[in-house]
Coordinates of C-alpha atoms and ligand atoms in Angstrom, one line a residue:
X1 CA -0.6 7.4 -5.4
X2 CA 2.6 5.8 -6.5
X3 CA 3.3 5.7 -10.2
X4 CA 5.9 3.4 -11.6
X5 CA 7.3 3.8 -15.1
X6 CA 8.0 0.3 -16.5
X7 CA 10.2 -0.3 -19.6
X8 CA 8.5 -3.0 -21.7
X9 CA 10.4 -5.2 -24.2
X10 CA 7.9 -7.2 -26.2
X11 CA 10.6 -9.5 -27.8
X12 CA 10.4 -11.9 -30.7
X13 CA 8.2 -14.8 -31.8
X14 CA 5.9 -15.7 -28.9
X15 CA 7.2 -12.6 -27.0
X16 CA 4.5 -10.1 -28.1
X17 CA 1.7 -12.7 -27.5
X18 CA 2.9 -13.3 -23.9
X19 CA 3.5 -9.6 -23.3
X20 CA 0.0 -8.6 -24.4
X21 CA -1.5 -11.2 -22.0
X22 CA 0.7 -10.2 -19.1
X23 CA 0.2 -6.5 -19.5
X24 CA -3.6 -7.1 -19.5
X25 CA -3.1 -8.8 -16.1
X26 CA -0.9 -6.0 -14.7
X27 CA -3.4 -3.4 -15.9
X28 CA -6.3 -5.2 -14.2
X29 CA -4.2 -5.7 -11.1
X30 CA -3.4 -2.0 -10.6
X31 CA -7.2 -1.3 -11.0
X32 CA -8.2 -3.9 -8.4
X33 CA -5.4 -2.9 -6.0
X34 CA -6.0 0.9 -6.3
X35 CA -2.8 1.8 -4.5
X36 CA -0.5 2.4 -7.5
X37 CA -0.4 3.0 -11.2
X38 CA 1.9 1.6 -13.9
X39 CA 3.0 3.5 -16.9
X40 CA 4.4 1.3 -19.7
X41 CA 7.0 2.5 -22.2
X42 CA 7.8 0.1 -25.1
X43 CA 11.4 -0.5 -25.9
X44 CA 12.0 -2.5 -29.1
X45 CA 14.9 -5.0 -28.9
X46 CA 15.8 -8.5 -30.0
X47 CA 16.4 -10.5 -33.1
X48 CA 14.0 -8.5 -35.3
X49 CA 15.6 -5.3 -34.1
X50 CA 19.0 -6.7 -35.0
X51 CA 17.8 -7.6 -38.5
X52 CA 16.5 -4.1 -39.0
X53 CA 19.1 -1.9 -37.2
X54 CA 22.2 -4.1 -36.8
X55 CA 22.1 -4.0 -33.0
X56 CA 20.0 -6.1 -30.5
X57 CA 19.0 -2.9 -28.6
X58 CA 19.5 0.8 -29.2
X59 CA 21.4 3.0 -26.7
X60 CA 18.1 5.0 -26.2
X61 CA 16.3 1.8 -25.2
X62 CA 19.1 0.9 -22.8
X63 CA 18.9 4.4 -21.3
X64 CA 15.1 4.0 -21.0
X65 CA 15.6 0.8 -19.0
X66 CA 18.1 2.5 -16.7
X67 CA 15.7 5.3 -16.1
X68 CA 12.6 3.2 -15.5
X69 CA 11.4 1.9 -12.1
X70 CA 11.7 -1.6 -13.5
X71 CA 12.0 -3.5 -16.8
X72 CA 9.5 -6.1 -18.0
X73 CA 10.8 -8.3 -20.8
X74 CA 9.4 -11.0 -23.0
X75 CA 11.7 -13.6 -24.7
X76 CA 13.9 -12.5 -27.5
X77 CA 15.9 -14.4 -30.1
X78 CA 15.5 -16.3 -33.3
X79 CA 17.8 -19.2 -34.2
X80 CA 17.9 -18.0 -37.8
X81 CA 19.4 -14.6 -36.9
X82 CA 23.1 -14.9 -36.3
X83 CA 26.3 -12.8 -36.1
X84 CA 29.0 -13.5 -38.7
X85 CA 30.8 -15.5 -36.0
X86 CA 27.9 -18.0 -35.9
X87 CA 26.3 -17.2 -32.5
X88 CA 22.8 -15.8 -32.2
X89 CA 22.4 -12.1 -32.6
X90 CA 19.5 -10.3 -30.9
X91 CA 20.0 -11.8 -27.4
X92 CA 20.1 -9.3 -24.5
X93 CA 22.2 -11.1 -21.9
X94 CA 25.3 -9.0 -22.8
X95 CA 23.6 -5.6 -22.8
X96 CA 21.2 -6.1 -19.9
X97 CA 22.5 -8.8 -17.6
X98 CA 26.2 -7.9 -17.8
X99 CA 25.6 -4.2 -18.8
X100 CA 23.4 -3.5 -15.8
X101 CA 25.4 -5.8 -13.5
X102 CA 22.4 -8.0 -12.7
X103 CA 24.3 -10.7 -10.9
X104 CA 21.4 -12.8 -9.4
X105 CA 19.1 -14.6 -11.8
X106 CA 16.2 -15.7 -9.6
X107 CA 14.3 -18.7 -11.0
X108 CA 11.4 -20.1 -8.9
X109 CA 10.4 -23.7 -9.7
X110 CA 7.0 -24.2 -8.1
X111 CA 4.3 -26.8 -8.8
X112 CA 0.9 -25.2 -9.3
X113 CA -2.4 -27.1 -9.5
X114 CA -3.7 -28.5 -12.8
X115 CA -0.3 -28.6 -14.5
X116 CA 0.9 -31.6 -16.5
X117 CA 3.9 -32.6 -14.2
X118 CA 5.5 -35.9 -15.3
X119 CA 6.3 -36.6 -11.7
X120 CA 3.9 -38.7 -9.6
X121 CA 2.8 -38.1 -6.0
X122 CA 3.4 -34.4 -5.7
X123 CA 0.7 -32.1 -4.5
X124 CA 0.5 -28.4 -5.6
X125 CA 3.3 -26.6 -3.7
X126 CA 5.0 -29.9 -3.1
X127 CA 7.8 -28.7 -5.4
X128 CA 8.9 -25.2 -4.4
X129 CA 12.5 -24.2 -4.8
X130 CA 14.3 -21.3 -6.3
X131 CA 17.4 -21.5 -8.4
X132 CA 19.8 -18.5 -7.9
X133 CA 21.9 -18.5 -11.0
X134 CA 25.1 -16.4 -11.1
X135 CA 24.4 -14.1 -14.0
X136 CA 27.4 -12.0 -14.8
X137 CA 30.4 -14.5 -14.9
X138 CA 30.9 -18.2 -15.1
X139 CA 31.2 -19.7 -18.5
X140 CA 29.0 -17.0 -20.0
X141 CA 31.6 -14.4 -19.1
X142 CA 33.0 -15.5 -22.5
X143 CA 29.7 -14.7 -24.2
X144 CA 30.7 -13.9 -27.8
X145 CA 34.4 -13.7 -26.9
X146 CA 35.6 -17.3 -27.5
X147 CA 39.1 -17.6 -29.0
X148 CA 40.4 -20.0 -31.6
X149 CA 39.8 -20.8 -35.2
X150 CA 38.0 -23.2 -37.5
X151 CA 39.6 -26.3 -35.9
X152 CA 39.5 -25.4 -32.2
X153 CA 37.6 -23.0 -30.0
X154 CA 38.0 -22.1 -26.3
X155 CA 35.5 -20.3 -24.0
X156 CA 36.9 -19.5 -20.6
X157 CA 35.0 -19.8 -17.4
X158 CA 35.5 -17.0 -14.9
X159 CA 34.8 -17.3 -11.2
X160 CA 35.8 -14.4 -9.0
X161 CA 35.7 -14.1 -5.2
X162 CA 33.6 -10.9 -5.3
X163 CA 31.2 -12.2 -7.9
X164 CA 30.7 -15.5 -6.0
X165 CA 30.4 -13.8 -2.6
X166 CA 27.6 -11.5 -3.6
X167 CA 25.5 -14.2 -5.3
X168 CA 25.9 -16.6 -2.5
X169 CA 24.9 -14.0 0.0
X170 CA 21.9 -13.2 -2.2
X171 CA 20.9 -16.9 -2.0
X172 CA 21.2 -17.1 1.8
X173 CA 19.2 -13.9 2.2
X174 CA 16.5 -15.4 -0.1
X175 CA 16.4 -18.5 2.1
X176 CA 15.8 -16.4 5.2
X177 CA 12.7 -15.0 3.6
X178 CA 11.3 -18.4 2.5
X179 CA 9.5 -21.1 4.5
X180 CA 12.1 -23.9 3.9
X181 CA 11.9 -27.0 1.7
X182 CA 8.5 -28.6 1.2
X183 CA 9.8 -32.0 2.4
X184 CA 10.9 -30.9 5.9
X185 CA 10.4 -27.2 6.3
X186 CA 14.2 -26.7 6.7
X187 CA 15.7 -23.5 5.3
X188 CA 18.4 -24.8 3.1
X189 CA 20.8 -23.5 0.5
X190 CA 22.3 -26.1 -1.9
X191 CA 25.4 -25.1 -3.8
X192 CA 25.8 -26.9 -7.1
X193 CA 29.4 -27.1 -8.3
X194 CA 31.8 -29.5 -10.1
X195 CA 34.7 -29.1 -7.8
X196 CA 35.6 -32.7 -8.2
X197 CA 37.0 -31.7 -11.6
X198 CA 37.5 -27.9 -12.1
X199 CA 39.4 -25.5 -10.0
X200 CA 37.0 -22.6 -10.7
X201 CA 34.3 -24.6 -9.1
X202 CA 36.6 -25.4 -6.1
X203 CA 36.8 -21.7 -5.5
X204 CA 33.0 -21.3 -5.8
X205 CA 32.6 -24.1 -3.3
X206 CA 35.2 -22.7 -0.9
X207 CA 33.5 -19.2 -0.9
X208 CA 30.1 -20.8 -0.5
X209 CA 31.2 -22.7 2.6
X210 CA 32.8 -19.6 4.1
X211 CA 29.6 -17.5 3.7
X212 CA 27.4 -20.3 4.9
X213 CA 29.1 -19.8 8.3
X214 CA 27.5 -16.4 8.5
X215 CA 24.0 -17.9 8.3
X216 CA 23.6 -20.4 11.2
X217 CA 19.8 -20.5 10.7
X218 CA 20.1 -21.9 7.2
X219 CA 21.3 -25.4 6.4
X220 CA 24.1 -25.4 3.8
X221 CA 25.0 -28.4 1.5
X222 CA 26.8 -29.0 -1.8
X223 CA 26.1 -31.3 -4.7
X224 CA 27.7 -32.0 -8.0
X225 CA 25.6 -30.9 -11.0
X226 CA 25.3 -34.3 -12.6
X227 CA 23.9 -35.7 -9.3
X228 CA 21.7 -32.6 -9.0
X229 CA 20.1 -33.3 -12.4
X230 CA 18.9 -36.6 -10.9
X231 CA 18.0 -35.2 -7.5
X232 CA 15.8 -32.4 -8.9
X233 CA 13.7 -35.1 -10.7
X234 CA 13.7 -37.8 -8.1
X235 CA 13.7 -35.7 -4.8
X236 CA 12.7 -32.2 -5.7
X237 CA 10.9 -31.6 -2.4
X238 CA 14.2 -31.6 -0.6
X239 CA 15.2 -28.3 -2.2
X240 CA 14.6 -24.8 -1.0
X241 CA 17.3 -22.4 -2.5
X242 CA 20.0 -23.5 -4.9
X243 CA 22.9 -21.4 -6.0
X244 CA 25.2 -22.1 -8.9
X245 CA 27.4 -20.9 -11.8
X246 CA 25.8 -19.3 -14.8
X247 CA 25.7 -22.2 -17.4
X248 CA 24.7 -24.7 -14.7
X249 CA 21.8 -22.5 -13.7
X250 CA 20.7 -22.0 -17.2
X251 CA 20.5 -25.8 -17.7
X252 CA 19.1 -26.9 -14.4
X253 CA 16.3 -24.3 -14.4
X254 CA 15.0 -25.7 -17.6
X255 CA 15.1 -29.1 -16.1
X256 CA 13.1 -27.8 -13.2
X257 CA 10.6 -26.4 -15.7
X258 CA 10.2 -29.9 -17.1
X259 CA 9.0 -31.1 -13.6
X260 CA 6.3 -28.6 -13.1
X261 CA 4.4 -28.6 -16.4
X262 CA 6.8 -27.0 -18.7
X263 CA 8.8 -23.8 -19.2
X264 CA 5.6 -21.9 -19.6
X265 CA 5.3 -22.1 -15.8
X266 CA 8.7 -20.5 -15.2
X267 CA 9.3 -16.8 -14.4
X268 CA 12.7 -15.3 -13.7
X269 CA 14.2 -12.1 -12.3
X270 CA 17.6 -10.6 -13.1
X271 CA 18.5 -8.6 -10.1
X272 CA 21.4 -6.4 -9.2
X273 CA 22.0 -3.8 -6.5
X274 CA 20.7 -0.9 -8.7
X275 CA 18.6 -2.4 -11.6
X276 CA 16.5 -5.4 -12.3
X277 CA 14.4 -6.9 -15.0
X278 CA 11.8 -9.7 -15.1
X279 CA 11.1 -12.2 -17.9
X280 CA 10.2 -15.8 -18.5
X281 CA 13.0 -18.4 -18.1
X282 CA 12.3 -19.8 -21.6
X283 CA 13.1 -18.4 -25.0
X284 CA 10.9 -17.1 -27.8
X285 CA 9.6 -20.6 -28.9
X286 CA 9.6 -20.1 -32.7
X287 CA 7.9 -23.5 -33.0
X288 CA 4.7 -22.2 -31.5
X289 CA 4.8 -18.5 -32.4
X290 CA 1.5 -17.2 -33.8
X291 CA -0.5 -20.3 -32.8
X292 CA -2.1 -18.8 -29.7
X293 CA -1.0 -21.7 -27.5
X294 CA 1.9 -20.2 -25.6
X295 CA 1.3 -20.5 -21.9
X296 CA 1.5 -17.0 -20.5
X297 CA 1.9 -18.1 -16.9
X298 CA 5.7 -17.5 -17.0
X299 CA 5.3 -13.9 -18.2
X300 CA 2.4 -13.3 -15.8
X301 CA 4.4 -14.6 -12.8
X302 CA 7.4 -12.6 -14.0
X303 CA 5.1 -9.5 -13.8
X304 CA 4.2 -10.6 -10.2
X305 CA 7.9 -10.9 -9.3
X306 CA 8.5 -7.4 -10.7
X307 CA 5.7 -5.9 -8.5
X308 CA 7.1 -7.7 -5.5
X309 CA 10.5 -6.2 -6.3
X310 CA 9.3 -2.7 -6.6
X311 CA 7.5 -2.9 -3.3
X312 CA 3.9 -3.9 -4.3
X313 CA 4.0 -7.2 -2.5
X314 CA 0.2 -7.6 -2.0
X315 CA -0.5 -7.0 -5.7
X316 CA 2.1 -9.6 -6.5
X317 CA 0.5 -12.1 -4.2
X318 CA -2.9 -11.3 -5.7
X319 CA -1.7 -12.3 -9.2
X320 CA -0.1 -15.5 -7.9
X321 CA -3.3 -16.5 -6.1
X322 CA -5.5 -15.7 -9.2
X323 CA -3.2 -17.8 -11.4
X324 CA -3.3 -20.6 -8.8
X325 CA -7.2 -20.5 -8.8
X326 CA -7.5 -20.3 -12.6
X327 CA -5.3 -23.5 -12.9
X328 CA -7.1 -25.2 -10.0
X329 CA -10.5 -24.6 -11.5
X330 CA -9.3 -25.7 -15.0
X331 CA -10.1 -22.3 -16.6
X332 CA -6.4 -21.9 -17.4
X333 CA -5.8 -25.3 -19.0
X334 CA -2.3 -26.6 -19.8
X335 CA -2.0 -29.7 -22.0
X336 CA 0.6 -32.5 -21.6
X337 CA 3.0 -30.6 -23.8
X338 CA 2.9 -27.5 -21.6
X339 CA 0.7 -25.5 -23.9
X340 CA -2.3 -23.2 -23.1
X341 CA -4.7 -25.2 -25.2
X342 CA -7.6 -22.6 -24.8
X343 CA -5.4 -19.7 -26.0
X344 CA -2.9 -17.4 -24.6
X345 CA -5.2 -14.4 -24.1
X346 CA -8.0 -16.4 -22.7
X347 CA -5.6 -17.8 -20.2
X348 CA -4.8 -14.2 -19.1
X349 CA -8.6 -13.5 -19.0
X350 CA -9.1 -16.5 -16.6
X351 CA -6.5 -15.0 -14.3
X352 CA -8.0 -11.5 -14.5
X353 CA -11.4 -12.8 -13.6
X354 CA -9.9 -14.2 -10.3
X355 CA -7.9 -11.1 -9.2
Ligands
NAI401 P1 12.6 -22.1 -25.9 O1 12.7 -21.9 -24.4 O2 12.1 -20.9 -26.7 O3 11.6 -23.3 -26.2 C1 11.9 -24.7 -25.7 C2 10.6 -25.5 -25.9 O4 9.6 -25.0 -24.9 C3 9.9 -25.3 -27.2 O5 9.3 -26.5 -27.6 C4 8.8 -24.3 -26.9 O6 7.6 -24.4 -27.7 C5 8.4 -24.6 -25.5 N1 8.0 -23.4 -24.8 C6 8.7 -22.3 -24.4 N2 8.0 -21.4 -23.8 C7 6.7 -21.9 -23.8 C8 5.4 -21.4 -23.3 N3 5.3 -20.2 -22.7 N4 4.3 -22.1 -23.5 C9 4.4 -23.3 -24.1 N5 5.6 -23.8 -24.6 C10 6.7 -23.1 -24.4 O7 14.0 -22.6 -26.4 P2 14.7 -22.6 -27.8 O8 13.7 -23.1 -28.8 O9 15.9 -23.3 -27.6 O10 15.0 -21.1 -28.2 C11 14.2 -20.3 -29.0 C12 14.9 -18.9 -29.0 O11 14.8 -18.2 -27.8 C13 16.3 -18.9 -29.4 O12 16.5 -17.8 -30.3 C14 17.1 -18.7 -28.1 O13 18.3 -18.1 -28.2 C15 16.1 -17.7 -27.4 N6 16.2 -17.7 -26.0 C16 15.9 -16.5 -25.4 C17 15.9 -16.3 -24.0 C18 15.5 -15.0 -23.5 O14 15.0 -14.1 -24.1 N7 15.7 -14.8 -22.2 C19 16.1 -17.5 -23.1 C20 16.3 -18.7 -23.8 C21 16.4 -18.8 -25.2
MG402 MG1 18.1 -20.7 -20.8

C-alpha cells in the first residue's frame, strides 16, 4: 500500500481551524479508499512563528517540505505582524513559491450547489474555469525588494521568456485535460495582459501567441485585465483556462471567488516541476478567527487537489463529490457572507458522512 508523507502547515488565525477540518476529511478519505495512507508531519510557519523566532519558517521546516511527498498549507499572515520596512512578515510566498520554483498557481473557480453566488441564472457547474497565475515573477518578483525612500518607492515587474513560456505551456496542457468552457464546450485559454500600456505585458502576449500555435486543438484569445474584471462577472461561462501575470492572477482569482459564494470556496495549488503545495486562495481572515464560521471548503478542496497531484485521482474525485452533495443537501450551509453558519468542523463532518 502506498504511503505518502505530507508536510502540514497549520498557519495563522483561521488556518488551524481549517486545517483540523480538512485533515479530518483526508483521514476519512484514506480509510474509505483503502488504497493508500497519509502520514502528516506538522511544520510551524507564518506570522506567529515570525513573532516568536524572527523568521516566517525555519530551515528545518523548509527541508521537511522538500522531503515530503507533498505540502498541505493553511493560510498564514497577520496584518499586525510587519517587518521594519512596513510589509507583512510571516508570509511564505518568498520561501515556498519562489524558493521551490513553483511557477504555476492553479486556482479553480467553480460554482457548487447551495452557495450564495450574487450572479443570477447560473446552475451548479455553470461557472467552471481555472486561473493559472504566474507565481515566481511578474510584479511580485520585487517582493520585499522595492527601492526608494520615504517620498517615492518603485517595485519592478519582471517578465522573462523562460518564465512565461513554462506557465503558458502549463495553461495549455491544463486546457487539454479539461472539458472546455461551460457556455460552449470549447477548450480555450485566455491570456490576460495589459499590452496596450506596458512592454512587459507585450512580451507576455507575444510568447502566449507563439505557444498557442503549438496547440491547434485549444482556442487562444487575449483580453486586457480591466475588461477581464467585467467579463468574469458578466460572462463567466465563456471561460475555461486563463493565464496571467502574478499580481493580476492574485486579484482576479479573488474576484472569481466573489462570484461563486466567496473565497471559502476557492482552493489553489502552487506547482513546479519538482515540488508543489496546496492551500486555500484566501488569507487567514483575522476578522472571523476563532468564531467557528470559516468555510473549510477551500481547504478541503485544496486537499483534493493535492491527492489528485500525487496520483490519487479517484480519492480526489470522491472528496469533490462528497462536498458537492453536502452543499446540495444543505448539510454544509454557507450564508450570504460566505460563512459556514453551522460551524467549520460540522461542515467537514457533513462532507465525511458523504464520502
Ligand atoms: P482574507 O482572504 O483573509 O479575507 C478576506 C475576506 O474573506 C474576509 O472578510 C474574510 O473573513 C473572508 N474569508 C476568507 N476566507 C474565508 C473562509 N474560508 N470562510 C469565510 N470567509 C472567509 O484577506 P485579508 O483579510 O486581506 O488578509 C488576512 C491575512 O491573510 C493577511 O495577513 C494577508 O497577508 C494574509 N494572506 C495570506 C495568504 C496565504 O497564506 N496564502 C493569501 C492572502 C492573504
Ligand atoms: Mg491573494
